[in-house]
Amino acid sequence: MHHFEKTSIYLRTRSNASWLCFFSYVLLLAIFSGVALGKVRGLQLAAFYVPISFLCTMHLPLTIKRILLICNITFCFLIVSFCGIQGFLYKNYDASLDSSFVIQALANTNTDEAVSYLKAGLEELLLWGTSSLLVFILCTICLTKIIQISSLRSTSIFALACVLSAIFLFSFYQDAWRKRFPLFVYTDLLNAVEAQKDYWKEIKNENKGYLLSAKNLISHVAEGPKTIVLVIGESTSREDMSLYGYTRNTTPRLKEIEAKDELFGKAQEAYSTKFSTVPAFNSMLEFDIKAPKKEHVHLLALFKEAGYHITWISNQDDLGIEAEYASFADKMLQMNRQRGRSSASFDEKVIPELKRALSKNYEKKLIIVHLIGLHPHFALRFPEGTKATWSKEDDVAKSLKEMGRSRRTLILKEQYNLGMLYQDKIISESLDLTKKAAGSSPVDWIYLSDHGAESGHRGDFVGHSSKTLGGYTIPFLFWSNEKTYSQERNLLSNRPFRADWLSFLLLDLAGIKCSFPTDNKSWLNSAYRWKEPDVITSLKSSSSDSN
């Protein structure tokens, strides 16, 4: 009996020590991934390593436990090494591993340049490398102890294992989550690098073709200086702007500008014809013509051929946009080096660069500013401490509750509106800078969003929408120091605007005349003839929405 008690105490002590190793393992990876990647992405990785490590605690044959041990050590190595690499990149370059900054650097860097990069950040590299190695060794020791656990065959343990296994399988099934697993990140990175190299081989010839086409299409370019500032927002719906009558005071600065500046105007009714970014950009900056022959035309090629210096300032790390459009820029400034929805890069970064671009002494300038705007996640689109100018139980909240909107929608609506309040600051500051730089030279400023967002008006959700009008309703704001336009302010305000006709407006403003007609699609032109986009007519008809 005495020997049996000793054996029981020993087994319990060993089991407790093993459980301590399990929790230590989870805590070590959680802390390290949280420090390297941030809380949200660190938590996403936990869905991969917690379930598979918990299986080691189950009452299983030794052979299976040894296989699980090898799997866990492999997972641990992938996760720890990824966190070390990503932590180094965040600290030194504020860049994620899958960002265009890293992809282009890998695609365009030789061995000497790579060594130079590593030497420049040698101290941080050694810190993250040593930390990763230490964490991996400690985690491996913990894992060898964890397999010594032999949980009792209880219903609760089995149920917990089933739940964790379901989370594990769902993490690999769900596309956005699966892409967070290091192995897929590395695979996607290698593919993206190869694709970038292939693209660079083709882009020169493609751009030459667009430029040659532009040369043949341009018939006249107005003489004299001209500056055009085009600010493009993201997922910004006019339905949530107090400038457009929304009851929450989300755009106080723009409202003040409208009241005081007669040169400032807006289209009361404006729509995108697309509900996502890349197609929206394609519709705004490219178009097809039928005369003199059927041809695809690139707006920036026309501007470049007309002698405009093009500056592209972006706070979105989007390879598709950058490859298609920013390659035409004389100056490309990428302010955001973190890809995806979890990118927390505030748009105020673009303001100093816009100021510098405006100060450059080029006779003809086109400055394009691409904001991250209100790209989901909305909680990341305004600085901490941003205070609402409305109460939480205002008419908007009451109306949403009366419509039966969920608590999640109410929370996202609040975040979306706080983001709009921050956008009000950025948009108005970009306009203020443009005004100050204008002087006596002709300057035009335009703001619009690539597409809108549904924000609880027509459905119990907030975000991109292809099936409700909110996904297409956008703001369109205009300022020019040419007095002619201010005299037509009321007329222009009541003139609808569609984003896929933006190119024709920009050509008109730039004084670029082409061999195809543009006047009937240029919002400022007296020959403008409005035609409602088919997608808008269809949505209005299906929802009986006349917004």
Coordinates of C-alpha atoms in Angstrom, one line a residue:
M1 CA 0.0 0.0 0.0
H2 CA 2.8 2.4 0.9
H3 CA 4.6 1.6 -2.4
F4 CA 1.3 2.2 -4.3
E5 CA 0.8 5.6 -2.6
K6 CA 4.3 6.6 -3.6
T7 CA 3.7 5.6 -7.1
S8 CA 0.4 7.5 -7.3
I9 CA 2.1 10.6 -5.9
Y10 CA 4.9 10.3 -8.4
L11 CA 2.5 9.9 -11.3
R12 CA 0.4 12.9 -10.2
T13 CA 3.5 15.1 -9.7
R14 CA 4.8 14.1 -13.2
S15 CA 1.3 14.8 -14.7
N16 CA 1.1 18.2 -13.0
A17 CA 4.6 19.1 -14.2
S18 CA 3.6 18.0 -17.8
W19 CA 0.4 20.1 -17.6
L20 CA 2.6 23.0 -16.5
C21 CA 4.7 22.5 -19.5
F22 CA 1.6 22.5 -21.8
F23 CA 0.5 25.9 -20.4
S24 CA 4.0 27.2 -20.5
Y25 CA 4.3 26.1 -24.2
V26 CA 1.0 27.9 -25.1
L27 CA 2.0 31.0 -23.1
L28 CA 5.5 31.2 -24.6
L29 CA 4.1 31.1 -28.2
A30 CA 1.3 33.5 -27.4
I31 CA 3.6 36.1 -25.9
F32 CA 6.2 35.8 -28.6
S33 CA 3.7 35.9 -31.5
G34 CA 1.9 38.7 -29.8
V35 CA 5.0 40.8 -29.5
A36 CA 6.2 40.0 -33.1
L37 CA 2.8 40.2 -34.9
G38 CA 0.4 42.1 -32.6
K39 CA -2.4 40.7 -30.5
V40 CA -4.9 39.9 -33.4
R41 CA -2.5 38.0 -35.6
G42 CA -0.9 36.3 -32.6
L43 CA -4.4 35.1 -31.6
Q44 CA -5.0 33.8 -35.2
L45 CA -1.8 31.7 -35.0
A46 CA -3.0 30.2 -31.7
A47 CA -5.8 28.5 -33.6
F48 CA -3.1 26.4 -35.3
Y49 CA -0.8 25.4 -32.4
V50 CA -3.1 25.1 -29.4
P51 CA -5.3 22.3 -30.8
I52 CA -2.5 20.1 -32.1
S53 CA -0.5 20.5 -28.9
F54 CA -3.6 19.6 -26.8
L55 CA -3.9 16.3 -28.6
C56 CA -0.6 15.3 -27.1
T57 CA -2.3 15.3 -23.7
M58 CA -4.9 12.7 -24.7
H59 CA -4.8 9.1 -23.7
L60 CA -3.3 7.8 -27.0
P61 CA -0.9 5.0 -28.0
L62 CA 2.8 6.0 -27.7
T63 CA 3.5 5.7 -31.4
I64 CA 0.7 8.3 -32.2
K65 CA 2.0 10.6 -29.5
R66 CA 5.5 10.5 -31.0
I67 CA 4.0 11.4 -34.4
L68 CA 2.2 14.2 -32.8
L69 CA 5.4 15.3 -31.1
I70 CA 7.1 15.6 -34.5
C71 CA 4.2 17.5 -36.0
N72 CA 4.2 19.9 -33.0
I73 CA 7.9 20.6 -33.2
T74 CA 7.5 21.3 -37.0
F75 CA 4.6 23.6 -36.3
C76 CA 6.5 25.3 -33.5
F77 CA 9.6 25.8 -35.8
L78 CA 7.4 27.3 -38.6
I79 CA 5.6 29.7 -36.2
V80 CA 8.6 30.8 -34.2
S81 CA 10.8 31.4 -37.3
F82 CA 8.0 33.3 -38.9
C83 CA 7.5 35.5 -35.8
G84 CA 11.2 36.2 -35.7
I85 CA 11.4 37.2 -39.4
Q86 CA 8.2 39.2 -39.2
G87 CA 9.2 40.9 -35.9
F88 CA 12.5 42.0 -37.5
L89 CA 10.7 43.4 -40.6
Y90 CA 8.2 45.3 -38.5
K91 CA 10.9 46.8 -36.3
N92 CA 13.3 47.8 -39.1
Y93 CA 11.0 48.5 -42.0
D94 CA 7.4 48.6 -40.6
A95 CA 6.6 46.0 -43.3
S96 CA 4.8 42.7 -43.3
L97 CA 6.3 39.7 -45.0
D98 CA 3.7 39.6 -47.7
S99 CA 3.8 43.4 -48.4
S100 CA 4.7 44.7 -51.8
F101 CA 7.7 46.3 -50.2
V102 CA 9.2 42.9 -49.3
I103 CA 8.0 41.2 -52.5
Q104 CA 9.6 43.8 -54.7
A105 CA 12.7 43.9 -52.6
L106 CA 13.1 40.1 -52.9
A107 CA 12.3 40.3 -56.6
N108 CA 14.8 43.1 -57.3
T109 CA 17.6 42.4 -54.9
N110 CA 20.9 40.7 -55.7
T111 CA 23.1 38.9 -53.1
D112 CA 25.3 42.0 -52.4
E113 CA 22.2 44.2 -51.7
A114 CA 20.7 41.5 -49.5
V115 CA 23.9 41.3 -47.4
S116 CA 23.9 45.1 -47.2
Y117 CA 20.3 45.1 -45.9
L118 CA 21.1 42.5 -43.3
K119 CA 24.2 44.4 -42.1
A120 CA 22.2 47.6 -41.8
G121 CA 19.8 45.8 -39.3
L122 CA 22.4 43.4 -37.8
E123 CA 21.6 44.3 -34.2
E124 CA 17.9 43.8 -34.6
L125 CA 18.5 40.6 -36.7
L126 CA 20.7 39.1 -33.9
L127 CA 18.1 40.1 -31.3
W128 CA 15.2 38.5 -33.1
G129 CA 17.3 35.5 -34.2
T130 CA 18.5 34.8 -30.7
S131 CA 15.0 35.2 -29.2
S132 CA 13.5 32.9 -31.8
L133 CA 16.1 30.2 -31.2
L134 CA 15.6 30.5 -27.4
V135 CA 11.8 30.3 -27.6
F136 CA 12.0 27.3 -30.0
I137 CA 14.4 25.4 -27.6
L138 CA 12.2 26.1 -24.6
C139 CA 9.0 25.1 -26.6
T140 CA 10.7 21.9 -27.7
I141 CA 11.6 21.0 -24.2
C142 CA 8.0 21.6 -23.1
L143 CA 6.6 19.5 -25.9
T144 CA 8.8 16.5 -24.9
K145 CA 7.2 16.8 -21.4
I146 CA 3.7 17.3 -22.7
I147 CA 3.5 13.8 -24.4
Q148 CA 4.0 12.3 -20.9
I149 CA 0.5 13.5 -19.9
S150 CA -2.1 10.9 -20.1
S151 CA -5.5 12.5 -19.5
L152 CA -8.3 10.5 -18.0
R153 CA -10.8 9.3 -20.5
S154 CA -13.5 11.8 -19.6
T155 CA -16.4 13.2 -21.6
S156 CA -15.3 16.8 -20.9
I157 CA -11.7 16.2 -22.1
F158 CA -13.0 14.5 -25.3
A159 CA -15.5 17.3 -25.9
L160 CA -12.7 19.9 -25.5
A161 CA -10.5 18.0 -27.9
C162 CA -13.3 17.9 -30.4
V163 CA -13.9 21.7 -30.2
L164 CA -10.2 22.5 -30.5
S165 CA -9.9 20.1 -33.5
A166 CA -12.9 21.8 -35.2
I167 CA -11.2 25.2 -34.7
F168 CA -8.0 23.8 -36.1
L169 CA -9.7 22.4 -39.2
F170 CA -11.8 25.6 -39.7
S171 CA -8.6 27.6 -39.6
F172 CA -7.2 25.7 -42.5
Y173 CA -10.6 25.7 -44.3
Q174 CA -11.2 29.4 -44.0
D175 CA -9.1 31.1 -46.8
A176 CA -8.2 34.3 -45.0
W177 CA -7.2 32.5 -41.8
R178 CA -5.3 29.7 -43.6
K179 CA -3.1 32.3 -45.3
R180 CA -1.9 33.4 -41.9
F181 CA -0.2 30.1 -41.3
P182 CA 3.5 30.5 -42.0
L183 CA 3.9 27.7 -44.5
F184 CA 1.2 29.3 -46.7
V185 CA 2.7 32.8 -46.2
Y186 CA 6.1 31.5 -47.4
T187 CA 4.5 29.7 -50.4
D188 CA 2.5 32.8 -51.4
L189 CA 5.6 34.9 -50.9
L190 CA 7.6 32.8 -53.3
N191 CA 4.8 32.8 -55.9
A192 CA 4.4 36.5 -55.6
V193 CA 8.1 37.1 -56.0
E194 CA 8.1 35.0 -59.2
A195 CA 5.0 36.8 -60.4
Q196 CA 6.6 40.2 -59.8
K197 CA 9.6 39.2 -61.8
D198 CA 7.4 38.0 -64.7
Y199 CA 5.3 41.2 -64.5
W200 CA 8.4 43.4 -64.7
K201 CA 9.5 41.6 -67.8
E202 CA 6.2 42.4 -69.4
I203 CA 5.3 45.8 -68.0
K204 CA 7.8 47.8 -70.0
N205 CA 6.4 46.5 -73.3
E206 CA 2.8 47.0 -72.1
N207 CA 3.5 50.5 -71.0
K208 CA 5.3 51.4 -74.2
G209 CA 2.1 50.2 -76.0
Y210 CA -0.1 52.4 -73.9
L211 CA 2.2 55.4 -74.4
L212 CA 2.4 54.9 -78.2
S213 CA -1.4 54.7 -78.2
A214 CA -1.6 57.9 -76.2
K215 CA 0.7 59.7 -78.5
N216 CA -1.6 58.8 -81.5
L217 CA -4.8 59.7 -79.6
I218 CA -3.8 63.2 -78.3
S219 CA -4.7 66.0 -80.7
H220 CA -4.0 69.0 -78.4
V221 CA -2.7 69.9 -74.9
A222 CA -3.5 73.2 -73.4
E223 CA -0.4 75.4 -72.7
G224 CA 0.6 76.8 -69.3
P225 CA 0.9 75.5 -65.8
K226 CA -1.7 73.2 -64.3
T227 CA -1.9 71.2 -61.0
I228 CA -4.5 68.5 -60.4
V229 CA -4.8 66.7 -57.1
L230 CA -6.8 63.5 -57.1
V231 CA -7.6 62.0 -53.6
I232 CA -9.1 58.6 -53.7
G233 CA -10.7 57.2 -50.6
E234 CA -11.7 53.6 -49.7
S235 CA -15.1 52.2 -48.8
T236 CA -16.4 55.7 -47.9
S237 CA -20.1 56.1 -48.3
R238 CA -21.7 59.5 -48.6
E239 CA -24.7 58.1 -46.7
D240 CA -22.6 58.4 -43.5
M241 CA -21.3 61.9 -44.1
S242 CA -23.0 64.8 -42.4
L243 CA -21.9 66.9 -45.4
Y244 CA -24.6 64.9 -47.3
G245 CA -27.2 65.2 -44.6
Y246 CA -26.4 62.3 -42.3
T247 CA -27.6 63.1 -38.8
R248 CA -24.4 62.2 -37.0
N249 CA -21.9 65.0 -37.3
T250 CA -19.2 62.9 -39.0
T251 CA -17.7 65.6 -41.3
P252 CA -17.7 68.9 -39.4
R253 CA -14.7 70.3 -41.1
L254 CA -16.0 69.6 -44.6
K255 CA -19.3 71.2 -43.7
E256 CA -17.5 74.3 -42.5
I257 CA -15.5 74.4 -45.8
E258 CA -18.7 74.1 -47.8
A259 CA -20.3 77.0 -45.8
K260 CA -17.3 79.3 -46.1
D261 CA -15.7 78.5 -49.5
E262 CA -17.6 79.3 -52.6
L263 CA -15.0 77.5 -54.7
F264 CA -15.9 74.2 -53.0
G265 CA -18.6 72.0 -54.4
K266 CA -20.0 68.5 -54.4
A267 CA -22.3 66.2 -56.4
Q268 CA -25.4 65.4 -54.4
E269 CA -25.7 62.1 -56.2
A270 CA -22.5 60.1 -57.0
Y271 CA -21.9 56.4 -57.6
S272 CA -19.2 54.0 -58.3
T273 CA -20.0 51.2 -60.8
K274 CA -17.9 48.7 -58.9
F275 CA -18.0 47.5 -55.3
S276 CA -14.4 46.5 -54.8
T277 CA -11.0 48.3 -55.2
V278 CA -9.2 46.9 -58.2
P279 CA -12.3 46.8 -60.5
A280 CA -13.2 50.3 -59.3
F281 CA -9.7 51.7 -60.2
N282 CA -9.9 50.0 -63.5
S283 CA -13.2 51.7 -64.2
M284 CA -12.0 55.1 -63.1
L285 CA -8.6 55.2 -64.8
E286 CA -9.0 53.0 -67.9
F287 CA -11.7 52.9 -70.6
D288 CA -12.4 51.6 -74.0
I289 CA -13.0 53.7 -77.1
K290 CA -14.6 52.8 -80.5
A291 CA -13.1 55.5 -82.6
P292 CA -11.0 55.8 -84.6
K293 CA -10.8 52.1 -83.8
K294 CA -11.7 49.9 -80.8
E295 CA -9.0 50.4 -78.3
H296 CA -8.3 50.2 -74.6
V297 CA -7.0 53.5 -73.2
H298 CA -4.9 54.2 -70.1
L299 CA -5.6 57.6 -68.5
L300 CA -2.1 57.9 -66.9
A301 CA -0.4 57.2 -70.3
L302 CA -2.4 60.1 -71.8
F303 CA -1.2 62.4 -68.9
K304 CA 2.4 61.2 -69.2
E305 CA 2.4 61.8 -73.0
A306 CA 0.8 65.3 -72.4
G307 CA 3.9 66.3 -70.3
Y308 CA 2.4 65.9 -66.8
H309 CA 4.7 64.9 -63.9
I310 CA 2.8 62.2 -62.1
T311 CA 3.2 61.6 -58.3
W312 CA 1.5 58.6 -56.7
I313 CA 1.2 58.7 -52.9
S314 CA -0.4 55.6 -51.4
N315 CA -1.4 54.4 -48.0
Q316 CA -2.6 51.1 -49.3
D317 CA -0.3 48.2 -49.9
D318 CA -2.0 46.7 -53.0
L319 CA 0.1 45.0 -55.5
G320 CA -2.6 45.0 -58.1
I321 CA -3.1 48.7 -58.0
E322 CA 0.6 49.4 -57.7
A323 CA 1.4 47.2 -60.7
E324 CA -1.3 48.6 -62.9
Y325 CA -1.1 52.3 -62.2
A326 CA 1.8 53.4 -60.0
S327 CA 4.3 52.1 -62.5
F328 CA 3.4 55.2 -64.7
A329 CA 4.3 57.5 -61.9
D330 CA 7.5 59.6 -62.0
K331 CA 7.5 59.5 -58.3
M332 CA 6.0 56.6 -56.3
L333 CA 5.6 56.9 -52.5
Q334 CA 4.4 53.9 -50.6
M335 CA 3.5 54.9 -47.0
N336 CA 2.0 51.5 -46.0
R337 CA 4.1 48.4 -45.9
Q338 CA 1.5 46.1 -44.2
R339 CA -0.9 44.2 -46.3
G340 CA -4.5 43.2 -45.6
R341 CA -7.4 44.2 -43.4
S342 CA -5.3 44.2 -40.3
S343 CA -3.1 47.0 -41.6
A344 CA -3.2 49.8 -39.1
S345 CA -1.6 52.6 -41.1
F346 CA -3.2 56.0 -40.6
D347 CA -3.8 58.3 -43.5
E348 CA -2.1 61.2 -41.9
K349 CA 1.1 59.7 -43.3
V350 CA 0.2 61.0 -46.8
I351 CA -0.1 64.7 -45.7
P352 CA 3.6 65.6 -45.5
E353 CA 4.2 63.9 -48.8
L354 CA 1.4 65.7 -50.5
K355 CA 2.8 69.0 -49.2
R356 CA 6.2 68.1 -50.7
A357 CA 4.7 67.1 -54.0
L358 CA 2.7 70.3 -54.3
S359 CA 5.9 72.3 -53.7
K360 CA 7.8 70.7 -56.6
N361 CA 8.5 73.1 -59.5
Y362 CA 6.9 71.2 -62.4
E363 CA 4.7 73.1 -64.8
K364 CA 2.1 70.4 -65.1
K365 CA 1.5 68.1 -62.2
L366 CA -0.9 65.3 -61.5
I367 CA -0.8 64.1 -57.9
I368 CA -2.8 61.0 -56.9
V369 CA -3.3 60.2 -53.3
H370 CA -4.7 56.8 -52.5
L371 CA -6.0 56.6 -48.9
I372 CA -6.7 53.5 -46.9
G373 CA -9.9 55.4 -45.9
L374 CA -12.5 53.1 -44.3
H375 CA -11.1 49.8 -45.4
P376 CA -12.2 47.1 -43.0
H377 CA -11.3 46.5 -40.2
F378 CA -13.0 49.8 -39.1
A379 CA -11.6 49.7 -35.6
L380 CA -8.1 50.3 -37.2
R381 CA -9.2 53.4 -39.2
F382 CA -9.0 56.0 -36.5
P383 CA -6.5 56.8 -33.8
E384 CA -7.0 55.7 -30.2
G385 CA -8.8 58.5 -28.3
T386 CA -11.0 59.6 -31.2
K387 CA -14.1 60.9 -29.6
A388 CA -17.6 60.8 -31.1
T389 CA -19.5 64.1 -31.7
W390 CA -22.8 62.2 -31.1
S391 CA -24.3 60.2 -28.2
K392 CA -24.4 56.4 -28.3
E393 CA -28.2 56.5 -28.0
D394 CA -28.8 59.1 -30.7
D395 CA -31.4 58.8 -33.5
V396 CA -29.1 56.7 -35.7
A397 CA -28.7 54.1 -32.9
K398 CA -32.4 54.1 -32.1
S399 CA -33.3 53.7 -35.8
L400 CA -30.9 50.7 -36.2
K401 CA -32.4 49.0 -33.1
E402 CA -35.9 49.6 -34.4
M403 CA -34.9 47.8 -37.6
G404 CA -33.7 44.9 -35.6
R405 CA -30.0 45.3 -36.3
S406 CA -27.6 43.1 -34.3
R407 CA -25.2 44.3 -31.6
R408 CA -22.3 43.6 -34.0
T409 CA -23.8 45.9 -36.6
L410 CA -24.3 48.6 -34.0
I411 CA -20.6 48.3 -32.9
L412 CA -19.3 48.3 -36.5
K413 CA -21.5 51.3 -37.4
E414 CA -20.0 53.2 -34.5
Q415 CA -16.5 52.3 -35.6
Y416 CA -17.3 53.2 -39.2
N417 CA -18.6 56.6 -38.2
L418 CA -15.5 57.3 -36.0
G419 CA -13.4 56.4 -39.0
M420 CA -15.4 58.9 -41.0
L421 CA -14.7 61.6 -38.5
Y422 CA -11.0 60.9 -38.9
Q423 CA -11.4 60.9 -42.7
D424 CA -13.0 64.3 -42.4
K425 CA -9.7 65.6 -40.9
I426 CA -7.5 64.0 -43.6
I427 CA -9.7 65.1 -46.6
S428 CA -10.0 68.7 -45.3
E429 CA -6.2 68.9 -44.6
S430 CA -5.4 67.7 -48.1
L431 CA -7.7 70.4 -49.5
D432 CA -6.2 73.1 -47.2
L433 CA -2.7 72.1 -48.4
T434 CA -3.8 72.4 -52.0
K435 CA -5.3 75.8 -51.5
K436 CA -2.2 77.1 -49.9
A437 CA 0.0 75.8 -52.7
A438 CA -2.3 77.2 -55.4
G439 CA -1.1 80.8 -55.7
S440 CA -2.1 82.3 -59.0
S441 CA -1.6 79.0 -61.0
P442 CA -4.7 77.0 -61.9
V443 CA -5.3 74.2 -59.4
D444 CA -8.0 71.6 -59.2
W445 CA -8.7 69.2 -56.3
I446 CA -11.0 66.2 -56.4
Y447 CA -12.0 63.7 -53.8
L448 CA -14.0 60.6 -54.3
S449 CA -14.1 57.1 -52.9
D450 CA -13.3 54.0 -55.0
H451 CA -16.6 52.5 -53.9
G452 CA -19.0 52.7 -51.0
A453 CA -20.0 50.4 -48.1
E454 CA -23.3 49.2 -46.7
S455 CA -23.5 50.5 -43.1
G456 CA -26.7 49.0 -41.8
H457 CA -29.2 51.1 -43.8
R458 CA -30.4 48.2 -45.9
G459 CA -29.1 45.1 -44.2
D460 CA -27.8 43.8 -40.9
F461 CA -24.1 44.2 -41.8
V462 CA -21.5 46.9 -42.3
G463 CA -18.9 46.5 -45.1
H464 CA -18.4 45.8 -48.8
S465 CA -21.7 45.1 -50.6
S466 CA -22.5 44.0 -54.2
K467 CA -26.2 43.6 -53.6
T468 CA -27.2 46.9 -51.8
L469 CA -27.0 50.5 -53.0
G470 CA -24.7 51.3 -50.1
G471 CA -21.9 49.4 -51.8
Y472 CA -21.9 52.0 -54.6
T473 CA -22.9 55.3 -53.1
I474 CA -19.8 57.5 -52.9
P475 CA -19.0 61.2 -52.1
F476 CA -17.7 63.3 -54.9
L477 CA -16.1 66.6 -53.8
F478 CA -14.5 69.3 -56.0
W479 CA -12.5 72.5 -55.5
S480 CA -10.9 74.8 -58.1
N481 CA -9.5 78.2 -58.0
E482 CA -10.9 78.9 -61.4
K483 CA -13.9 81.2 -60.7
T484 CA -16.0 79.9 -63.6
Y485 CA -16.9 76.8 -61.7
S486 CA -17.9 78.6 -58.5
Q487 CA -20.5 80.5 -60.5
E488 CA -22.1 77.2 -61.5
R489 CA -21.9 75.6 -58.0
N490 CA -25.6 75.0 -57.6
L491 CA -26.0 73.6 -61.1
L492 CA -23.1 71.3 -60.6
S493 CA -24.3 70.2 -57.2
N494 CA -27.5 68.8 -58.7
R495 CA -25.6 67.1 -61.5
P496 CA -25.1 63.4 -60.8
F497 CA -21.6 61.9 -61.1
R498 CA -20.4 58.4 -61.9
A499 CA -16.9 57.3 -61.1
D500 CA -16.3 55.4 -64.3
W501 CA -16.5 58.7 -66.1
L502 CA -13.7 60.2 -63.9
S503 CA -11.1 59.9 -66.7
F504 CA -13.1 62.2 -69.0
L505 CA -13.4 64.8 -66.3
L506 CA -9.6 64.7 -65.7
L507 CA -8.8 65.0 -69.4
D508 CA -11.1 68.0 -69.6
L509 CA -9.5 69.7 -66.6
A510 CA -6.0 69.0 -67.9
G511 CA -6.8 70.5 -71.3
I512 CA -6.0 67.2 -73.1
K513 CA -8.0 66.9 -76.3
C514 CA -8.1 63.5 -77.9
S515 CA -9.4 62.0 -81.1
F516 CA -12.4 60.6 -79.3
P517 CA -15.2 62.6 -77.6
T518 CA -15.0 63.4 -73.9
D519 CA -17.3 66.4 -73.3
N520 CA -20.5 64.5 -72.9
K521 CA -19.0 62.5 -70.0
S522 CA -17.1 65.3 -68.3
W523 CA -19.0 66.4 -65.2
L524 CA -17.9 70.0 -65.5
N525 CA -18.6 70.4 -69.2
S526 CA -21.8 72.0 -70.5
A527 CA -22.2 69.2 -72.9
Y528 CA -22.4 66.6 -70.1
R529 CA -25.2 64.1 -70.5
W530 CA -26.0 62.0 -67.5
K531 CA -26.8 58.3 -67.9
E532 CA -27.4 56.3 -64.8
P533 CA -25.2 53.1 -64.5
D534 CA -27.2 49.9 -65.1
V535 CA -26.1 48.4 -61.8
I536 CA -27.5 51.5 -59.9
T537 CA -30.8 51.4 -61.8
S538 CA -31.1 47.7 -61.1
L539 CA -30.4 48.1 -57.4
K540 CA -32.8 51.0 -57.1
S541 CA -35.5 49.0 -58.9
S542 CA -35.0 45.9 -56.8
S543 CA -35.0 47.7 -53.4
S544 CA -37.4 50.6 -54.4
D545 CA -34.5 52.8 -53.2
S546 CA -34.4 56.3 -54.7
N547 CA -31.4 57.5 -52.7

